[in-house]
CSV table of C-alpha atoms in Angstrom, one decimal:
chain,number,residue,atom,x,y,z
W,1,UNK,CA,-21.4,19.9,-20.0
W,2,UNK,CA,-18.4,21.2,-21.4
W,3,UNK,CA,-18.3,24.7,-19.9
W,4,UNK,CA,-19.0,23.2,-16.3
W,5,UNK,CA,-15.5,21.7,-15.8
W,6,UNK,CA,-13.6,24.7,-17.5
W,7,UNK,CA,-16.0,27.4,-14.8
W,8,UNK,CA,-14.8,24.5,-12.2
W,9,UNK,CA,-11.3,25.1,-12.5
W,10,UNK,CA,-11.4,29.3,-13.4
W,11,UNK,CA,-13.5,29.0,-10.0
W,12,UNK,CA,-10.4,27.1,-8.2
W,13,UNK,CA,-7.8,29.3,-9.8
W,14,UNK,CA,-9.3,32.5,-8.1
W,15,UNK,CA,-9.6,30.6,-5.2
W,16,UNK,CA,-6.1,30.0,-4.9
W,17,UNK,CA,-4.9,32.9,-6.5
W,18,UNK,CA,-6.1,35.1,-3.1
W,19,UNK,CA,-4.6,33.0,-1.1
W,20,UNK,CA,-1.5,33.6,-2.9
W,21,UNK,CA,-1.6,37.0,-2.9
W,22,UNK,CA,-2.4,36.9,0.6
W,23,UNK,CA,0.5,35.1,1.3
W,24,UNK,CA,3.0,38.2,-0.6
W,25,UNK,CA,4.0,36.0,-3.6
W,26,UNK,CA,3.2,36.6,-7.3
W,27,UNK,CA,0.5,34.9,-8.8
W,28,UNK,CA,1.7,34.4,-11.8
W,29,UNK,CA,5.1,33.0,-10.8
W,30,UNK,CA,3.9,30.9,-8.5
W,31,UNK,CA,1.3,29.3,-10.7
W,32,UNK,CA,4.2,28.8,-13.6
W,33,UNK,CA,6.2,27.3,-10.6
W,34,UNK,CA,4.5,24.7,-9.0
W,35,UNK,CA,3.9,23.8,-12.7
W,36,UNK,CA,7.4,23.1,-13.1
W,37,UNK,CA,8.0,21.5,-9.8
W,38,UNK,CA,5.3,19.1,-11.2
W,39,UNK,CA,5.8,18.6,-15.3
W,40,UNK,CA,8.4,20.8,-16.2
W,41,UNK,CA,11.3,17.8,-16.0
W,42,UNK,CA,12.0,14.3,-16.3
W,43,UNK,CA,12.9,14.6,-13.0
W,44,UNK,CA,9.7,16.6,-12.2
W,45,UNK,CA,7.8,14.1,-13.9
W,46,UNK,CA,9.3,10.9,-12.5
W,47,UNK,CA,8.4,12.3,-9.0
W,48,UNK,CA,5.3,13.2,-10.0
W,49,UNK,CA,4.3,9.5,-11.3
W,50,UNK,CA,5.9,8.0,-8.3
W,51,UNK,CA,3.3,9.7,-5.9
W,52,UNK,CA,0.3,8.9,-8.3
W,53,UNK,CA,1.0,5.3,-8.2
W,54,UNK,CA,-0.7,5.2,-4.3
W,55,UNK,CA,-2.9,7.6,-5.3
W,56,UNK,CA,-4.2,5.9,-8.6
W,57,UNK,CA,-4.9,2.8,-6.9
W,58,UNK,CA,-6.8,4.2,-3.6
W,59,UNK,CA,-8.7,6.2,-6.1
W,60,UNK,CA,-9.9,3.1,-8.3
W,61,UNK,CA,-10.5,1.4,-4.8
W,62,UNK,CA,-12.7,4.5,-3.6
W,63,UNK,CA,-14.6,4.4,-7.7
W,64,UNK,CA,-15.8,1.1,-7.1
W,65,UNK,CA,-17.0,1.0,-4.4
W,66,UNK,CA,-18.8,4.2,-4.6
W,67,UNK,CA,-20.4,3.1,-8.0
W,68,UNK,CA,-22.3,0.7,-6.0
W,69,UNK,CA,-23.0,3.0,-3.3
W,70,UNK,CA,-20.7,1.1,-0.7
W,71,UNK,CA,-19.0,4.3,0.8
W,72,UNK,CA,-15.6,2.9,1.7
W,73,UNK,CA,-13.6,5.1,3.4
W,74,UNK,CA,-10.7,2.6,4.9
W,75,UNK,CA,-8.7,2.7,2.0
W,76,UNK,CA,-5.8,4.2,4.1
W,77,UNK,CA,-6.5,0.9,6.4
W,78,UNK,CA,-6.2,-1.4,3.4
W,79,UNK,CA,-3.4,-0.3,2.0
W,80,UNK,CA,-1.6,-0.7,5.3
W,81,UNK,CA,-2.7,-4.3,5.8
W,82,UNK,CA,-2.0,-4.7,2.4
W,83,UNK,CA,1.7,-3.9,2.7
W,84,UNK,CA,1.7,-5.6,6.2
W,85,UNK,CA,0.9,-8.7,4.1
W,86,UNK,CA,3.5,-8.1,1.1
W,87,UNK,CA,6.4,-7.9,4.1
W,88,UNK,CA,4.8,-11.0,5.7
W,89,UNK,CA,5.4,-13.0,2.6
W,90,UNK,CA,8.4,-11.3,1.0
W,91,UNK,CA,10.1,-10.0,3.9
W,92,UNK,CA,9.8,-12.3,7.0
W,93,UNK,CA,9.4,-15.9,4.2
W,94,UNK,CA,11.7,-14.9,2.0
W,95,UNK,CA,14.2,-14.3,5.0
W,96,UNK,CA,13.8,-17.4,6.8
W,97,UNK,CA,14.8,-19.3,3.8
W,98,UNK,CA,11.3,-19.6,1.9
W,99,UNK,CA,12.5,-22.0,-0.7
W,100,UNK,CA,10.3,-21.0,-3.6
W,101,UNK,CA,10.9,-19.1,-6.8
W,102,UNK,CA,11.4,-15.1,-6.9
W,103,UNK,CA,8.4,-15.0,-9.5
W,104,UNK,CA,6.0,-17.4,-7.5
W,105,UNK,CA,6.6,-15.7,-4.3
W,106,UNK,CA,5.9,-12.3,-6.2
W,107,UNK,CA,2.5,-13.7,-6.9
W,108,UNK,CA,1.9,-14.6,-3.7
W,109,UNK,CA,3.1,-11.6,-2.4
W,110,UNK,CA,0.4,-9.6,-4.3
W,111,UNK,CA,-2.3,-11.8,-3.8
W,112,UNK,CA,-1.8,-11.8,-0.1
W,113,UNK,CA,-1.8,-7.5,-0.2
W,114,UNK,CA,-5.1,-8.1,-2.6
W,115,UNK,CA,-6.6,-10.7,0.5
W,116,UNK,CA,-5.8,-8.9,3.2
W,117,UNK,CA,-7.3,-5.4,2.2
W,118,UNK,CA,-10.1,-7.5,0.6
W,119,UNK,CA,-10.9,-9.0,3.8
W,120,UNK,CA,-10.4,-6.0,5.7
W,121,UNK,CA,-13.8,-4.4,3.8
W,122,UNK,CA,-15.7,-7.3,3.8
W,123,UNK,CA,-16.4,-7.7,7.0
W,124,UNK,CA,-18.1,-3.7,7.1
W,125,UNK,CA,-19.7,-4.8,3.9
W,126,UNK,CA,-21.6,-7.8,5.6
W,127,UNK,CA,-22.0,-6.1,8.7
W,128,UNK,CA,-24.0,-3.3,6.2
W,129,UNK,CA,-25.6,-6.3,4.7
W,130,UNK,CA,-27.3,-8.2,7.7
W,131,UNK,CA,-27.1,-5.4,10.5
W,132,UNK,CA,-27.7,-2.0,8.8
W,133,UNK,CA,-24.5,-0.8,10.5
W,134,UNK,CA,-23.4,2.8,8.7
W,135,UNK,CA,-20.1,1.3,6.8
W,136,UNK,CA,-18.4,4.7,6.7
W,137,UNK,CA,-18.3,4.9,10.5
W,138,UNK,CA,-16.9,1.1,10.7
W,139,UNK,CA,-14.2,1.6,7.9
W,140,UNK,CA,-13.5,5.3,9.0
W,141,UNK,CA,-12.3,3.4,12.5
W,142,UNK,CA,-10.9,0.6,11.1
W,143,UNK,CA,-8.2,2.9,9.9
W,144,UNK,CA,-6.7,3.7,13.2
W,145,UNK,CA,-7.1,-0.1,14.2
W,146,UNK,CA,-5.0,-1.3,11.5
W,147,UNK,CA,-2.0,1.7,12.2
W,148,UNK,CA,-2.1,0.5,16.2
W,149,UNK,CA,-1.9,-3.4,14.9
W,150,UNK,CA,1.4,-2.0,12.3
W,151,UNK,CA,2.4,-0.1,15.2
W,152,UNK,CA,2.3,-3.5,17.2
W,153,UNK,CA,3.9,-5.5,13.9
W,154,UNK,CA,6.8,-3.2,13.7
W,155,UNK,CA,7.7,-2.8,17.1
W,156,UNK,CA,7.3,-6.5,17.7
W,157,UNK,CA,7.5,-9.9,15.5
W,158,UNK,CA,8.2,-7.9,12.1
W,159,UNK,CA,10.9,-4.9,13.6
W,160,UNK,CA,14.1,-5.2,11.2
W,161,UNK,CA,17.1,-6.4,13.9
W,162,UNK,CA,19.3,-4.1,11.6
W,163,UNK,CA,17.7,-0.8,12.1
W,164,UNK,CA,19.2,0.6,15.0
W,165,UNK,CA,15.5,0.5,17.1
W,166,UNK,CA,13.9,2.5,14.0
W,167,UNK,CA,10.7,1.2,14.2
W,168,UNK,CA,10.4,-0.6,10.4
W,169,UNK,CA,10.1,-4.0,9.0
W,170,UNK,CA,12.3,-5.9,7.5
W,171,UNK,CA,13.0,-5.3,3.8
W,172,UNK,CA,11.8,-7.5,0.8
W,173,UNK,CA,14.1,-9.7,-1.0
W,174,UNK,CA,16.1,-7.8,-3.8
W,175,UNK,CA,14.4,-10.0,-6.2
W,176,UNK,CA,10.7,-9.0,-5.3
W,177,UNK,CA,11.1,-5.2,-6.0
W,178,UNK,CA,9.9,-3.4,-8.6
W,179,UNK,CA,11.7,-2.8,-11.4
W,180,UNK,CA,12.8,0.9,-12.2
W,181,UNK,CA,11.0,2.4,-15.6
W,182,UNK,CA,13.8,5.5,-15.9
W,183,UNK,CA,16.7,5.5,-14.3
W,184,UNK,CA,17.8,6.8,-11.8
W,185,UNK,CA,14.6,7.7,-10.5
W,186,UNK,CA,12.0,6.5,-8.4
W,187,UNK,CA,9.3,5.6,-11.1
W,188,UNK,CA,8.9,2.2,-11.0
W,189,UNK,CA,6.4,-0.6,-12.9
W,190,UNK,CA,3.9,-0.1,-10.5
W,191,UNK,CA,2.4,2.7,-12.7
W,192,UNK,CA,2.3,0.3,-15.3
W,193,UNK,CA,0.5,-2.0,-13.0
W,194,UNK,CA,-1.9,0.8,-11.6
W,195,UNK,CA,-2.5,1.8,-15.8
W,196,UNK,CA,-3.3,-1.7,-16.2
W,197,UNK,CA,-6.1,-2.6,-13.5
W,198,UNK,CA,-7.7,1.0,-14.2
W,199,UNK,CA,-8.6,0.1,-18.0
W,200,UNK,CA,-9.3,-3.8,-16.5
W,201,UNK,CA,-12.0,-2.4,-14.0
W,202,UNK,CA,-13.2,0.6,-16.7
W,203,UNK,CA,-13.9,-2.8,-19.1
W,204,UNK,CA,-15.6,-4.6,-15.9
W,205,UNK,CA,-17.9,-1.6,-15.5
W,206,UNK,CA,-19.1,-0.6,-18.7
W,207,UNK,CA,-19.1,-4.3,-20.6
W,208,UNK,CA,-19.4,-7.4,-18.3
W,209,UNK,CA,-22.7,-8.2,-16.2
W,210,UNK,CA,-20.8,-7.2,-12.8
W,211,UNK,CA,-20.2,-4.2,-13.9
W,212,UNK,CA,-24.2,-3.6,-15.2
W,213,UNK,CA,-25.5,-5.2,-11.3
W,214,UNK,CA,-22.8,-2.8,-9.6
W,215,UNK,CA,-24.0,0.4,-11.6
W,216,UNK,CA,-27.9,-1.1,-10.9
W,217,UNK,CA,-27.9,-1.3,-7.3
W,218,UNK,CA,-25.9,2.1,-7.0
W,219,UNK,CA,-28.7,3.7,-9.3
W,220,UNK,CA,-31.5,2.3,-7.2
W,221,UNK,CA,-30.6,-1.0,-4.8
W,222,UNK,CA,-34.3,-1.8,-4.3
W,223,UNK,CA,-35.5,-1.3,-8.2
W,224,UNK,CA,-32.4,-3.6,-8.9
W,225,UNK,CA,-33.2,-6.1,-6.3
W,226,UNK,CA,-36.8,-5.7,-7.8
W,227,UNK,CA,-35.4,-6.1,-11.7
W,228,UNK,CA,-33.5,-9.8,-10.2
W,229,UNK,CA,-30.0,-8.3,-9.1
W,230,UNK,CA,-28.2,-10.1,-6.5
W,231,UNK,CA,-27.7,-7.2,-4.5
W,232,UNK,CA,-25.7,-9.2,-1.4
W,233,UNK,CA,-23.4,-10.9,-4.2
W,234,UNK,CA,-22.8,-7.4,-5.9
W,235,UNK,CA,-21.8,-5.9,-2.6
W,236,UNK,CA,-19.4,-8.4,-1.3
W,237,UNK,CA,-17.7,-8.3,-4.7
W,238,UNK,CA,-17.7,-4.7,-5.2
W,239,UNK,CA,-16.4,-4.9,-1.3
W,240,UNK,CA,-13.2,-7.8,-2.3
W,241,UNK,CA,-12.5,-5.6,-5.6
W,242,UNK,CA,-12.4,-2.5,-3.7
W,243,UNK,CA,-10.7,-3.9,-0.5
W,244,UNK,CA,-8.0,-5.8,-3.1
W,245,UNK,CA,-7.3,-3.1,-4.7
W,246,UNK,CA,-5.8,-0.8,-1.7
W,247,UNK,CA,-4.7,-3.5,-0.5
W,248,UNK,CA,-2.3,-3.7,-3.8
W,249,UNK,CA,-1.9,-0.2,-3.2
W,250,UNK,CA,-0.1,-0.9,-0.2
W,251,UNK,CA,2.2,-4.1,-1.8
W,252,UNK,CA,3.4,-1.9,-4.7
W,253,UNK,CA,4.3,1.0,-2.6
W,254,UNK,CA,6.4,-1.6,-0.5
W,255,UNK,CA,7.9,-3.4,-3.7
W,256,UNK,CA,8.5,0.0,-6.0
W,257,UNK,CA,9.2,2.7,-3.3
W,258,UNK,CA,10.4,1.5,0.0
W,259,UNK,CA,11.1,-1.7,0.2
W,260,UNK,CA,9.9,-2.2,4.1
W,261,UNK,CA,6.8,-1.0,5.8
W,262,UNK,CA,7.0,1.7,8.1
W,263,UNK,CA,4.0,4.0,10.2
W,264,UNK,CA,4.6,6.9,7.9
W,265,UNK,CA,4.4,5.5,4.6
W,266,UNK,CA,1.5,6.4,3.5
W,267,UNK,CA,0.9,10.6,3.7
W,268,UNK,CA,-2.7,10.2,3.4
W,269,UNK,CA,-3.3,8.4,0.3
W,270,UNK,CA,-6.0,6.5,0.9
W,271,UNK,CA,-8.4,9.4,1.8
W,272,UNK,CA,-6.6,11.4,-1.3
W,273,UNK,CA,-8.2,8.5,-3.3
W,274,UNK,CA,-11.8,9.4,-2.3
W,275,UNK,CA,-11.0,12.9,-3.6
W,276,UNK,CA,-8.9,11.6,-6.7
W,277,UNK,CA,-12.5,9.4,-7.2
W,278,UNK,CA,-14.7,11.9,-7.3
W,279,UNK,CA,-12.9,14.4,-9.1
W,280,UNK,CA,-12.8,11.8,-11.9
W,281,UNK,CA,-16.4,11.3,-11.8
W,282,UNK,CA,-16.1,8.0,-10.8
W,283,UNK,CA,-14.8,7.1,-14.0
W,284,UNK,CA,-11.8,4.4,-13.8
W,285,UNK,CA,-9.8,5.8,-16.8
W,286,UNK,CA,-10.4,9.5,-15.2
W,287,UNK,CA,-8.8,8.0,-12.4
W,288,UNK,CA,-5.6,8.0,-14.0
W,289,UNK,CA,-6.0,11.5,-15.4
W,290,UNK,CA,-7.1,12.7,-11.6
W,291,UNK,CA,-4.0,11.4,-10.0
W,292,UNK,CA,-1.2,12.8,-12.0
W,293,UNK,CA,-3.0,15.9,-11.9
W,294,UNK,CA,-3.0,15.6,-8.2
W,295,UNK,CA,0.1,13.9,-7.7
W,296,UNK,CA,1.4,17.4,-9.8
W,297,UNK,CA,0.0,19.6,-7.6
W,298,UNK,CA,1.7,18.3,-4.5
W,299,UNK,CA,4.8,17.4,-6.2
W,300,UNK,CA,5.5,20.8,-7.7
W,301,UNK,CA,3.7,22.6,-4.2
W,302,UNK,CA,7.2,21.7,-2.7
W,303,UNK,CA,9.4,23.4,-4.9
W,304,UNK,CA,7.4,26.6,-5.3
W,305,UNK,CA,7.6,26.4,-1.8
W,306,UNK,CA,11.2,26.7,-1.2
W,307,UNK,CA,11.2,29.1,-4.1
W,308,UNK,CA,9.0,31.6,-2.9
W,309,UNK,CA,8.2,30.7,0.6
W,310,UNK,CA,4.6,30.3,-0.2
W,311,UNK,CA,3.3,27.4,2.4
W,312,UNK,CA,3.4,24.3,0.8
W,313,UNK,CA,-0.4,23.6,2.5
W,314,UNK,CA,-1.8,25.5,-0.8
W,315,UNK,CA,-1.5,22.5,-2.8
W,316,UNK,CA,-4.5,20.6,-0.4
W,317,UNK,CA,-6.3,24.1,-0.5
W,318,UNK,CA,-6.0,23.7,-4.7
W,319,UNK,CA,-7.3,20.2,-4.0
W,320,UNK,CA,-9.9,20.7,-2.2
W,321,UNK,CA,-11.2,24.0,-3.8
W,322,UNK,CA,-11.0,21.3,-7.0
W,323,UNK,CA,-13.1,18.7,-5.7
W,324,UNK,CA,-15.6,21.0,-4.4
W,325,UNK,CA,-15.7,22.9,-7.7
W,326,UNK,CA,-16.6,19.6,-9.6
W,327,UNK,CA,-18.8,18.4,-7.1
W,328,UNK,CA,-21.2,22.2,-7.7
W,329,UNK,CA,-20.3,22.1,-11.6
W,330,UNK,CA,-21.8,18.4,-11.5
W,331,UNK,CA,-25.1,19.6,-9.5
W,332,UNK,CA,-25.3,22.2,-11.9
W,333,UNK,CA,-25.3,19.9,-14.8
W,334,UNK,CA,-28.0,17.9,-13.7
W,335,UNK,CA,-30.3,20.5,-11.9
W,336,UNK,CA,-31.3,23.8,-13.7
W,337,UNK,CA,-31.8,26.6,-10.7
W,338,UNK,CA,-34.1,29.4,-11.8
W,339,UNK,CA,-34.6,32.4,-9.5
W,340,UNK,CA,-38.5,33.5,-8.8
């Protein structure tokens, strides 16, 4: 069990390492800077924490879901409706003279983000349910749906008057934004936040009853419906928790980062969360470990970049030769392969 994640990561180092050579730069130089572009300041760091913030959350959103089977693949989705929400409370309220105190409106702010994605997965979750529809085609489309209705929102009701026809929403009240954890940098309290709810659900999943039904009916649905699990309740929890939680994904990126919504806000981070998910094993507090290493790789990608000229595109191929390097070492775990 030990040696199979140590051979994963040899395996992914090689991988990358002839690409790198391919490319004409030094392995070892480039290794010991993307490194440093990653962990090797407070600077370095900072930016590093900032980008797995999104990334933490998507991938504890993509972790529960999973441990029950419910393959939810809309996290991008989520965490756009869940920031179209925050602005709908913080921004567009707040602005029109919302007469209600900066730390109620905060709650409501979040809980709306949590709604909204929550809502967003339970309908593919019932339509699973009671139809049999395949839920990663419904939540794989729902994405594109929910971009074309932010689209719609910024160019229309929510499009900030003041940005010179930049399509964006209008900001949140100074009062509703995140506070900064160093400063002057862009690490906010949201990592405190996304810390938080990771050890909240790794308690939920290993020491409530939820969490015992939710790892039943991903083990076997019909031996747990069989053993007296509620296998519909299970599901459209596991589908609010996981929904929420992009969702909230979406509000802190809004109140720590940006401060509006715009179309490009989100580079991809809730499909990174289905990788940061399974690199952790599923496993809520490897979560947090998965998407600083992640958030690492791309963070210091971009300086080796400049530095050497090496395409910054090998940090996804150091991703992805990751994911699939856990995914073997796992099978190899759990299946012995003899030759005959």
């Amino acid at each position: 069990m030990v040696l199979a994640p140590i051979g994963a990561m040899l395996f992914t180092l090689l991988v990358s390492s002839l690409l790198v050579l391919w490319a004409g730069a030094p392995v070892g130089q480039t290794y010991a800077l993307l490194v440093q572009g990653g962990f090797g300041s407070v600077f370095a760091l900072s930016e590093t924490f900032t980008r797995a913030i999104p990334l933490m959350l998507t991938g504890l959103a993509a972790t529960v879901a999973f441990k029950a089977r419910l393959f939810n693949i809309g996290a991008e989705g989520q965490l756009y409706v869940g920031a179209l929400a925050a602005v709908a409370v913080g921004g567009l309220h707040g602005g029109a003279g919302f007469d209600a105190p900066a730390a109620l409106l905060f709650v409501l702010m979040m809980l709306a983000a949590a709604l909204a994605g929550a809502l967003l997965l339970l309908g593919p979750a019932l339509m699973k349910l009671h139809l049999g529809v395949d839920e990663v085609v419904t939540t794989l489309l729902l994405n594109f749906i929910v971009l074309l209705l932010v689209s719609l929102m910024l160019d229309g009701p929510m499009k900030d008057p003041t940005a010179m026809g930049w399509p964006q929403s209008v900001a949140l009240l100074g009062d509703l934004e995140l506070s900064k954890l160093v400063p002057q940098t862009r690490v906010h309290s949201g990592l405190l936040w996304a810390c938080s709810l990771a050890v909240c659900l790794w308690v939920v999943l290993k020491y409530t009853v939820l969490g015992f039904d939710i790892r039943a009916v991903g083990a076997n649905a019909r031996a747990a419906a069989f053993a007296g699990v509620p296998i519909t309740r299970t599901l459209v929890l596991v589908a609010l928790l996981s929904g929420g939680l992009a969702g909230l994904a979406g509000a802190i990126e809004v109140a720590g980062r940006t401060s509006y919504l715009t179309l490009d806000m989100s580079p991809g981070y809730g499909y990174s969360g289905i990788v940061i998910a399974m690199l952790a094993a599923l496993h809520p507090l490897g979560v947090m470990v998965a998407s600083v290493f992640v958030a690492g790789i791309l963070v210091g990608a971009d300086s080796m970049s400049r530095a050497l000229s090496v395409p910054s595109y090998i940090a996804d191929v150091i991703v992805a030769a990751s994911l699939i390097s856990v995914l073997v070492a796992s099978g190899l775990t759990q299946y012995r392969i003899r030759w005959k």
